[in-house]
Short mmCIF file of C-alpha atoms in Angstrom, two decimals:
data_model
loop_
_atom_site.label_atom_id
_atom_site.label_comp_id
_atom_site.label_asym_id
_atom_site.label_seq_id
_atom_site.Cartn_x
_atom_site.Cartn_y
_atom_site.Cartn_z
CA UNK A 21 -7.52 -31.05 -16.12
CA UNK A 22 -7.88 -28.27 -13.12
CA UNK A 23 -4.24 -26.35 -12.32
CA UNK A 24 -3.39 -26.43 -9.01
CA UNK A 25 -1.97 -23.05 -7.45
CA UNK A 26 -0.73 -22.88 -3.83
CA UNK A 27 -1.02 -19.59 -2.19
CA UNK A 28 1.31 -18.42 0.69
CA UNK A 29 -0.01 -15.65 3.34
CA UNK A 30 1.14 -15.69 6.98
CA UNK A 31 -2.05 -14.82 7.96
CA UNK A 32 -5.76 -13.39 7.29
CA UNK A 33 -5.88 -10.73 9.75
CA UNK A 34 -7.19 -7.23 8.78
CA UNK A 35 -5.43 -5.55 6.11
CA UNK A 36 -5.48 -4.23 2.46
CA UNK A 37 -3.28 -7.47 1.59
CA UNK A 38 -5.21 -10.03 3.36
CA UNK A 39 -8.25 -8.24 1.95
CA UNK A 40 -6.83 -8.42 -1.63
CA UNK A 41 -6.33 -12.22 -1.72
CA UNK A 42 -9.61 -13.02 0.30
CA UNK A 43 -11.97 -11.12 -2.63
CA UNK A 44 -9.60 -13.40 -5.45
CA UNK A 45 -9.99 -16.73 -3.82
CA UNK A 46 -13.79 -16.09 -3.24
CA UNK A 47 -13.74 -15.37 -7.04
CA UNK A 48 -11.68 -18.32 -8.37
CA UNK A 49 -13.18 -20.36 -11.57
CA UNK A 50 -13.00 -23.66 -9.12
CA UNK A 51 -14.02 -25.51 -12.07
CA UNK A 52 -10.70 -24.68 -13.65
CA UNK A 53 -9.17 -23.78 -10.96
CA UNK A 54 -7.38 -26.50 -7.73
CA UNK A 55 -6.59 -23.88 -5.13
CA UNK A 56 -4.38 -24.50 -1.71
CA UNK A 57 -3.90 -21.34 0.56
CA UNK A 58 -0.87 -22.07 3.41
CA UNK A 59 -1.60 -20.50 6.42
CA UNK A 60 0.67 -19.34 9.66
CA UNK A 61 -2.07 -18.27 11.48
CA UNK A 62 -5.30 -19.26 12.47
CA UNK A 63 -8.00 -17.74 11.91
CA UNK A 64 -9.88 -15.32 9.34
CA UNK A 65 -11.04 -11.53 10.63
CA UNK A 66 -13.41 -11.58 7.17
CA UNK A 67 -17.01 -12.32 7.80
CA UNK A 68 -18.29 -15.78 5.61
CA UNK A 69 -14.62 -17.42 5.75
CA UNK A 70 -13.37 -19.56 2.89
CA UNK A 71 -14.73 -20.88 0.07
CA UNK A 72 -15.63 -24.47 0.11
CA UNK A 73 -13.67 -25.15 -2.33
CA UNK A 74 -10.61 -23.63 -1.24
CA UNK A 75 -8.04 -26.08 0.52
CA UNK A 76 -6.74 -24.67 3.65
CA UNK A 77 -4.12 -25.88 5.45
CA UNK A 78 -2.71 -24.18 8.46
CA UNK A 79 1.46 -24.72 9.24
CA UNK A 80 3.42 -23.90 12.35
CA UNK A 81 5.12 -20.78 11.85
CA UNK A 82 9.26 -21.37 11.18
CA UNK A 83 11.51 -20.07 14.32
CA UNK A 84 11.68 -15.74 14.58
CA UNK A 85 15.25 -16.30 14.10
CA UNK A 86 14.53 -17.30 10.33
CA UNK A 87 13.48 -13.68 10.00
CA UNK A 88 17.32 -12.29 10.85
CA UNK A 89 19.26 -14.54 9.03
CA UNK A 90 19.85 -14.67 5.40
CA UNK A 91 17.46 -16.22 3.30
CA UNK A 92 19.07 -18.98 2.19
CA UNK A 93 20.86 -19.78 5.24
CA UNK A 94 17.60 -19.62 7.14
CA UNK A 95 15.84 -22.32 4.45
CA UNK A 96 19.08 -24.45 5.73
CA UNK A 97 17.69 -24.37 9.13
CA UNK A 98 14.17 -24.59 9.26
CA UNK A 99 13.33 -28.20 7.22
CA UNK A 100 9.58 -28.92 6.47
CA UNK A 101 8.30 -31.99 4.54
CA UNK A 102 6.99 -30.28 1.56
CA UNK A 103 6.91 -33.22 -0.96
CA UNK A 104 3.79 -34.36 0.56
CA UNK A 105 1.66 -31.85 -0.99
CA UNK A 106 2.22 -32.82 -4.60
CA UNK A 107 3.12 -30.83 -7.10
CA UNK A 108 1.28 -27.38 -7.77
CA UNK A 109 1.02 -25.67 -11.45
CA UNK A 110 2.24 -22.13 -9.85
CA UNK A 111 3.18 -21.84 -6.02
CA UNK A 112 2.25 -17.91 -4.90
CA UNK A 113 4.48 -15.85 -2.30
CA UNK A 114 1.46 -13.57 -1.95
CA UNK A 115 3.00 -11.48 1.39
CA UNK A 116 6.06 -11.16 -0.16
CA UNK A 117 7.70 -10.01 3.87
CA UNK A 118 7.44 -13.00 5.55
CA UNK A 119 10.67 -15.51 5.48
CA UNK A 120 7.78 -18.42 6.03
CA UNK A 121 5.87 -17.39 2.84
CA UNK A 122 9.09 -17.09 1.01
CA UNK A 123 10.34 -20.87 2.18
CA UNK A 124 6.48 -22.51 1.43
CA UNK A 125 6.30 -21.17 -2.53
CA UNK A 126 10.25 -21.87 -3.18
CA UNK A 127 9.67 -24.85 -1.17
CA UNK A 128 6.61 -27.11 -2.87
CA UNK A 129 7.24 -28.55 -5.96
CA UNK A 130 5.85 -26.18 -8.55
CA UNK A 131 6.26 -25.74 -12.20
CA UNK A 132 6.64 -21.81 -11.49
CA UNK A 133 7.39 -19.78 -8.72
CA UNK A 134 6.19 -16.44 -8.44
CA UNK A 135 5.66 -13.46 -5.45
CA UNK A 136 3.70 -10.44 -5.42
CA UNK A 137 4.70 -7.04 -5.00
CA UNK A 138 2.10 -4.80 -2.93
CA UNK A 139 4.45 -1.76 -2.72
CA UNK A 140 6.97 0.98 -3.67
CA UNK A 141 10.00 -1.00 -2.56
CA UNK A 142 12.34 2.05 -2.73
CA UNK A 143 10.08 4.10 -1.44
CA UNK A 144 9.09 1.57 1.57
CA UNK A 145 13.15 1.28 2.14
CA UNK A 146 13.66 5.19 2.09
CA UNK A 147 10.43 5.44 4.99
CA UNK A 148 10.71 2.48 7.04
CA UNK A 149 13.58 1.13 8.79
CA UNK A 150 12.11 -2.40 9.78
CA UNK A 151 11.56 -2.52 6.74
CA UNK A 152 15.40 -2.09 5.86
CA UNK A 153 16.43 -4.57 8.03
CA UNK A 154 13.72 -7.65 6.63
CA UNK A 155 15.22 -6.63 3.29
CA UNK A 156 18.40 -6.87 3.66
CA UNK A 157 17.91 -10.24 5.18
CA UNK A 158 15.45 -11.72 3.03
CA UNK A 159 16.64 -10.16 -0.36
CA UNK A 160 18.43 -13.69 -1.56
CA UNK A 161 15.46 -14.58 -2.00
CA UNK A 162 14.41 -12.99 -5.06
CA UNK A 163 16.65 -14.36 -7.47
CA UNK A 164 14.43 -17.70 -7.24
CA UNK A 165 11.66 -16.81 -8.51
CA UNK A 166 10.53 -16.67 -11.92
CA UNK A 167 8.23 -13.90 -12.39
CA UNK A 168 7.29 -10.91 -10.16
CA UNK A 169 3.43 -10.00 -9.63
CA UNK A 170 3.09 -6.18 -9.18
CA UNK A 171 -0.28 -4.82 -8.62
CA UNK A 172 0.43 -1.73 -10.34
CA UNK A 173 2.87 -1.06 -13.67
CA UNK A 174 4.68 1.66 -11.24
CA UNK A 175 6.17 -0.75 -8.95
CA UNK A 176 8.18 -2.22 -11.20
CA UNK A 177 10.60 0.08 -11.97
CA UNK A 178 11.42 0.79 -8.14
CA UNK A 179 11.35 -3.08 -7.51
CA UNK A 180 14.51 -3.39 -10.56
CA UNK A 181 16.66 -0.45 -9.01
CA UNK A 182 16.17 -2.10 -5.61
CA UNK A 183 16.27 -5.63 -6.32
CA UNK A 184 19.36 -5.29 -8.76
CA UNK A 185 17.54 -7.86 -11.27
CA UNK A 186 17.61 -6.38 -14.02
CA UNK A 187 16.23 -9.49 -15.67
CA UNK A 188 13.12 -10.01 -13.82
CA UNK A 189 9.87 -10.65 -15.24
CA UNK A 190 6.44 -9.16 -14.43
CA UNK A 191 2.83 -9.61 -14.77
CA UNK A 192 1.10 -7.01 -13.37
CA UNK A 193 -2.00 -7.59 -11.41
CA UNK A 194 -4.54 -5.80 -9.88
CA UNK A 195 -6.66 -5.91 -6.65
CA UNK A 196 -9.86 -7.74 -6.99
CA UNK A 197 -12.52 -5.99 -5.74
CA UNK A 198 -15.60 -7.62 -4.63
CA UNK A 199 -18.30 -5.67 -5.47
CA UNK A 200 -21.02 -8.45 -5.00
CA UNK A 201 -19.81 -8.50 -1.74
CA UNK A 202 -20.01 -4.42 -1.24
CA UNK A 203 -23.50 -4.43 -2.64
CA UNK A 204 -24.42 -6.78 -0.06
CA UNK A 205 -23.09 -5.24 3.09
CA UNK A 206 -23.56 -1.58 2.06
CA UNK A 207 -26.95 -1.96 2.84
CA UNK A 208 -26.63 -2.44 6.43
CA UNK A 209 -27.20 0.05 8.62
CA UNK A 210 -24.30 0.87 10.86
CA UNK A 211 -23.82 2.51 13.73
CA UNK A 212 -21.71 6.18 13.11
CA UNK A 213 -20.52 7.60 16.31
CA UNK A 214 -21.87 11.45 15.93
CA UNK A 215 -22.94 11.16 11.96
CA UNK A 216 -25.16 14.04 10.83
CA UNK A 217 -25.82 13.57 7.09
CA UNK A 218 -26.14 17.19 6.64
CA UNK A 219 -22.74 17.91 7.34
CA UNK A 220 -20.08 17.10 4.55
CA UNK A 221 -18.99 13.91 5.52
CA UNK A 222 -15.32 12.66 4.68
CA UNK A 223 -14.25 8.49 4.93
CA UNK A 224 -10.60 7.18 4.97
CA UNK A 225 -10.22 3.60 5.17
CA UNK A 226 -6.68 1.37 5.74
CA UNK A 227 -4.38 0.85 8.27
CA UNK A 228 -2.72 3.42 10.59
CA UNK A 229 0.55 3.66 9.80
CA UNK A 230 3.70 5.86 8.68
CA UNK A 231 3.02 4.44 5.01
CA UNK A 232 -0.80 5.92 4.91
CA UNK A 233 -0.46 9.47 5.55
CA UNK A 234 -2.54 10.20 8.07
CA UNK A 235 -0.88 13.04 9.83
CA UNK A 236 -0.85 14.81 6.21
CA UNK A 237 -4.67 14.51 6.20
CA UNK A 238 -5.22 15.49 9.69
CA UNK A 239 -3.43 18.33 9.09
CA UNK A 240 -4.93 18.96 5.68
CA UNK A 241 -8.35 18.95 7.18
CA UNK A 242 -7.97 21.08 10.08
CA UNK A 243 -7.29 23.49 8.04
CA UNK A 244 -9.82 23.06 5.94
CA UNK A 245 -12.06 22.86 9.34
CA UNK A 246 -10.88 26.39 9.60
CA UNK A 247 -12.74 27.22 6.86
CA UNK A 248 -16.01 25.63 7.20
CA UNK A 249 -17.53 24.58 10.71
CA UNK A 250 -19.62 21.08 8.91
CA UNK A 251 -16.80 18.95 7.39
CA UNK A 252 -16.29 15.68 9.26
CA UNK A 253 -13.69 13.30 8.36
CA UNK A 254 -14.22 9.55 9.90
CA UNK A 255 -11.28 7.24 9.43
CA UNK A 256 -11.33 3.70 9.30
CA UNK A 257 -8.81 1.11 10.33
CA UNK A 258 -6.36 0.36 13.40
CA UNK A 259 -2.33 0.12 14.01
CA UNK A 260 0.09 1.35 16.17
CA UNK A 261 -0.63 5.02 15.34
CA UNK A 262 -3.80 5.55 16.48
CA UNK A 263 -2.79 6.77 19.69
CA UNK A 264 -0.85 9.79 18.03
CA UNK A 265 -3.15 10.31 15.46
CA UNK A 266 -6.55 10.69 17.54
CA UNK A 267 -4.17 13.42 19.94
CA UNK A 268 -3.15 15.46 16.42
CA UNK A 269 -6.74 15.09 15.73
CA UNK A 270 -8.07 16.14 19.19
CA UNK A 271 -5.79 18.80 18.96
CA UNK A 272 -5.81 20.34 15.35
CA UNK A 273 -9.70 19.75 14.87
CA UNK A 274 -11.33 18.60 18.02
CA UNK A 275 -14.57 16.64 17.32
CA UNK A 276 -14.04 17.50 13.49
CA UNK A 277 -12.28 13.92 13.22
CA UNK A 278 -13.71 10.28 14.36
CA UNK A 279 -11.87 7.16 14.68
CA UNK A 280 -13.91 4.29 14.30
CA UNK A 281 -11.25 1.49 14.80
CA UNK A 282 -11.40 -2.18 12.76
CA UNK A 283 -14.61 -2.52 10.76
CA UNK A 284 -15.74 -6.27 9.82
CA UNK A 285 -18.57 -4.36 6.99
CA UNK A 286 -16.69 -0.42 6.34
CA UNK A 287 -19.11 -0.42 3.42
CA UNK A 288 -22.47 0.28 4.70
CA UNK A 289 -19.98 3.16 6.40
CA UNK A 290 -18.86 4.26 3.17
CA UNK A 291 -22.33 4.20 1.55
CA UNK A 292 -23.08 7.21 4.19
CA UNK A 293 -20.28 9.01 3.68
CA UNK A 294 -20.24 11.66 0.59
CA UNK A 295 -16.52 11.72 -0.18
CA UNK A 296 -13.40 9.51 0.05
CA UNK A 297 -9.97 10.88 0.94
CA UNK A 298 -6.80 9.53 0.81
CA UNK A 299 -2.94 11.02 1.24
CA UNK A 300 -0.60 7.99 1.32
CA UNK A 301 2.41 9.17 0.99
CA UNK A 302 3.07 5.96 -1.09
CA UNK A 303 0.78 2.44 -1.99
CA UNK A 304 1.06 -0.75 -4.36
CA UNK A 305 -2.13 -0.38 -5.70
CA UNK A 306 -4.69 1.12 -3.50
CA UNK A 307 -7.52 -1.33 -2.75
CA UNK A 308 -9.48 1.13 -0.87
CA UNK A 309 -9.43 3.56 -3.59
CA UNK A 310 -11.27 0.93 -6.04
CA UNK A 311 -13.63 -0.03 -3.23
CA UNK A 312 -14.52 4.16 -2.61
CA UNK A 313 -15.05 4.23 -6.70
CA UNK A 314 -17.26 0.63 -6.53
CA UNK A 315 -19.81 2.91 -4.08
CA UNK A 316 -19.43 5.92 -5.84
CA UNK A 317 -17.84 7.80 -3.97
CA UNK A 318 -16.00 11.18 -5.11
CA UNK A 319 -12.03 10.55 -4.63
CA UNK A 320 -10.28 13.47 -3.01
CA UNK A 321 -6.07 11.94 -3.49
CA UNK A 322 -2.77 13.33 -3.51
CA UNK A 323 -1.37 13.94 -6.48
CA UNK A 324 1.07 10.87 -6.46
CA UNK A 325 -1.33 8.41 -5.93
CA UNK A 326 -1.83 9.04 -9.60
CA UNK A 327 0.69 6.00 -10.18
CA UNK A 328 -0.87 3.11 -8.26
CA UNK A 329 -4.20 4.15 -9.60
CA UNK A 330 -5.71 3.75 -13.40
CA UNK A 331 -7.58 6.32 -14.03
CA UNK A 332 -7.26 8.55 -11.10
CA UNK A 333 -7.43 12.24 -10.71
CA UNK A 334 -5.12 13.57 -8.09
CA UNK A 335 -4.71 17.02 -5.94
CA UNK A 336 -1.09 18.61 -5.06
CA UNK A 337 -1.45 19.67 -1.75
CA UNK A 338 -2.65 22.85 -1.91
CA UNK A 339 -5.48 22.49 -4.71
CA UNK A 340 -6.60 19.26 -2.35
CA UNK A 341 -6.86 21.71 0.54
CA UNK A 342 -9.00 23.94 -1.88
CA UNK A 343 -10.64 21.11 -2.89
CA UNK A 344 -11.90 19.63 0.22
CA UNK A 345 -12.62 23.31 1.75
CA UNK A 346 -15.40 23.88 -1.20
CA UNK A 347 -16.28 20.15 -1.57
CA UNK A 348 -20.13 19.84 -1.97
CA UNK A 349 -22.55 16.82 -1.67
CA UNK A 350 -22.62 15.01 -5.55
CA UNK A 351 -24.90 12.04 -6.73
CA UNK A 352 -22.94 8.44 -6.08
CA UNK A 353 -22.18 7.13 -9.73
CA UNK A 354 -21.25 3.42 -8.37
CA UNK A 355 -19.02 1.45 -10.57
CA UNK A 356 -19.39 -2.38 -11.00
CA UNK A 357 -15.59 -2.49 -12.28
CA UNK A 358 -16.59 -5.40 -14.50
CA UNK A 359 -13.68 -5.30 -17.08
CA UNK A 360 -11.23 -4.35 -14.27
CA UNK A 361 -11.97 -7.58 -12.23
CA UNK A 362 -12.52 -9.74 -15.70
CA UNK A 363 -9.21 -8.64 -16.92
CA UNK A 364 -7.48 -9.39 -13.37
CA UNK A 365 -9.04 -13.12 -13.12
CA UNK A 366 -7.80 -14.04 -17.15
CA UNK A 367 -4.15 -12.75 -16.29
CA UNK A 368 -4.29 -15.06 -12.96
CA UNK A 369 -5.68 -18.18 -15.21
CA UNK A 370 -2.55 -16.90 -17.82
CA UNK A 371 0.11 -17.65 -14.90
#
């Protein structure tokens, strides 16, 4: 008999999250597997949409309010008839912000409850004061759950000193990364405002934001652009920085540094490109970084992305500088990341 397992995401919009759970549902054994995903939002930014065989249903978000109040008093107020979906094998949280996430998986019947954890939550509370204030709202949450799905073994101690549950239980799980999917679409041929392929071309990829370091690499490079006239760094993704970034960029290293906004297919970009760099000044697991190594692409990191990332090689500051000042042009060694994504789909089926 097929499990069922509901997941929970308030939307499908861009984003490394979003992007995470579209690659595992698209890779689901639907022959074993009886999959729901809740939706707040309509809509999917991802080219090829869902699955067939994915159920989707869409639900009216719950009131803002629900977002200020505590948890529990906020499940009080906003009442949905969950009993008509049946009862799931494992009900997901798989935002793990969002108060209507949080209600849907505690909410359907479900033989076990669990909710993923896509960052540094001491880290994230230290940084980000909106943050601060969703946690110390929806915190009463957490003690109903019964396991915790980090997608890297360093967010779990953070998670404990934050959380205070010292008897929590995790699973750690990956990112599933879709190389089929990258294979495809990095044979396109985009369209590169300004690309020369005989200068040394740099990539970043995610969102633009306080959490992704930007303004570290901007001012990395332009030093490095000091240095040597043909280094180019193009960065991929939008958010609310943009605007401060691209005049730091204008400024520190004018046309040295290209924003190319959203990007429906950033792989054929990526297959262009000759190195990836990234400076987060802290991740969950960093879904871009496994994409970068699925091309091929050399990683240039800071040092303390070490954590979130198996296997990865990281700079301190300085020696990244160095590094990206005498970075040369190297053969792609593309990685199909078999075992990673075989072992991420068995501890799923495990749940």
């Amino acid at each position: 008999m097929k499990k069922r397992i509901a997941f929970f995401q308030s939307s499908m919009g861009p984003g490394g999250i979003e992007k995470s759970l579209f690659n595992l549902i698209h890779n689901l054994d639907y022959s074993r597997i009886d999959a729901t995903l809740f939706l707040y939002e309509d809509g999917c930014f991802f080219p090829g949409g869902f699955p067939k065989e994915l159920d989707v249903k869409h639900l009216s978000p719950p009131p803002r309010i629900c977002s200020f109040l505590p948890f529990d008093t906020a499940r009080r107020f906003w009442k949905h008839d969950w009993e008509q979906y049946g009862e799931f094998d494992l009900a997901a949280d798989f935002n793990s912000y969002q108060f209507s996430c949080a209600c849907g998986a505690l909410g359907v019947k479900a033989k076990k409850r669990v909710m993923w954890l896509h960052n540094n939550v001491e880290i994230k509370l230290q940084n980000e004061w909106k943050y601060r204030v969703l946690w110390h709202f929806f915190s009463g949450k957490l003690k109903h759950y019964d396991c915790f799905i980090p997608c890297s073994k360093a967010l779990e101690e953070p998670f404990l000193h934050a959380s205070g549950l010292q008897d929590a239980r995790f699973t750690v799980i990956q990112n599933y990364i879709d190389v089929e999917e990258i294979r495809a679409k990095q044979k396109e041929t985009p369209e590169i405002p300004a690309y020369d392929s005989r200068n040394m071309n740099f990539v970043a990829l995610g969102r633009l934001c306080h959490q992704k370091g930007y303004d570290i690499m901007i001012d990395l490079f332009a030093k490095a652009c000091q240095k040597r006239d043909d280094l180019r760094l193009y960065i991929i993704g939008g958010g609310f920085d943009r605007r401060a970034l691209s005049q730091q960029a204008e400024k520190q290293a004018p046309g040295k540094i290209i924003f190319l906004g959203e990007q429906s297919n950033p792989y054929a970009i990526l297959d262009k490109m000759d190195a990836f760099l990234s400076t987060s000044r802290y991740e969950g697991q960093p879904l871009n970084i496994e994409e970068a190594r699925a091309i091929g692409l050399p990683l240039y990191c800071s040092k303390n992305l070490e954590q979130y990332s198996e296997g990865l090689q990281g700079y301190e500051q300085d020696a990244l500088l160095q590094a990206i000042i005498h970075a040369e042009k190297q053969e792609k060694k593309p990685d199909e990341l078999e075992e990673y994504n075989r072992e991420i789909l068995e501890r799923i089926y495990e749940l």
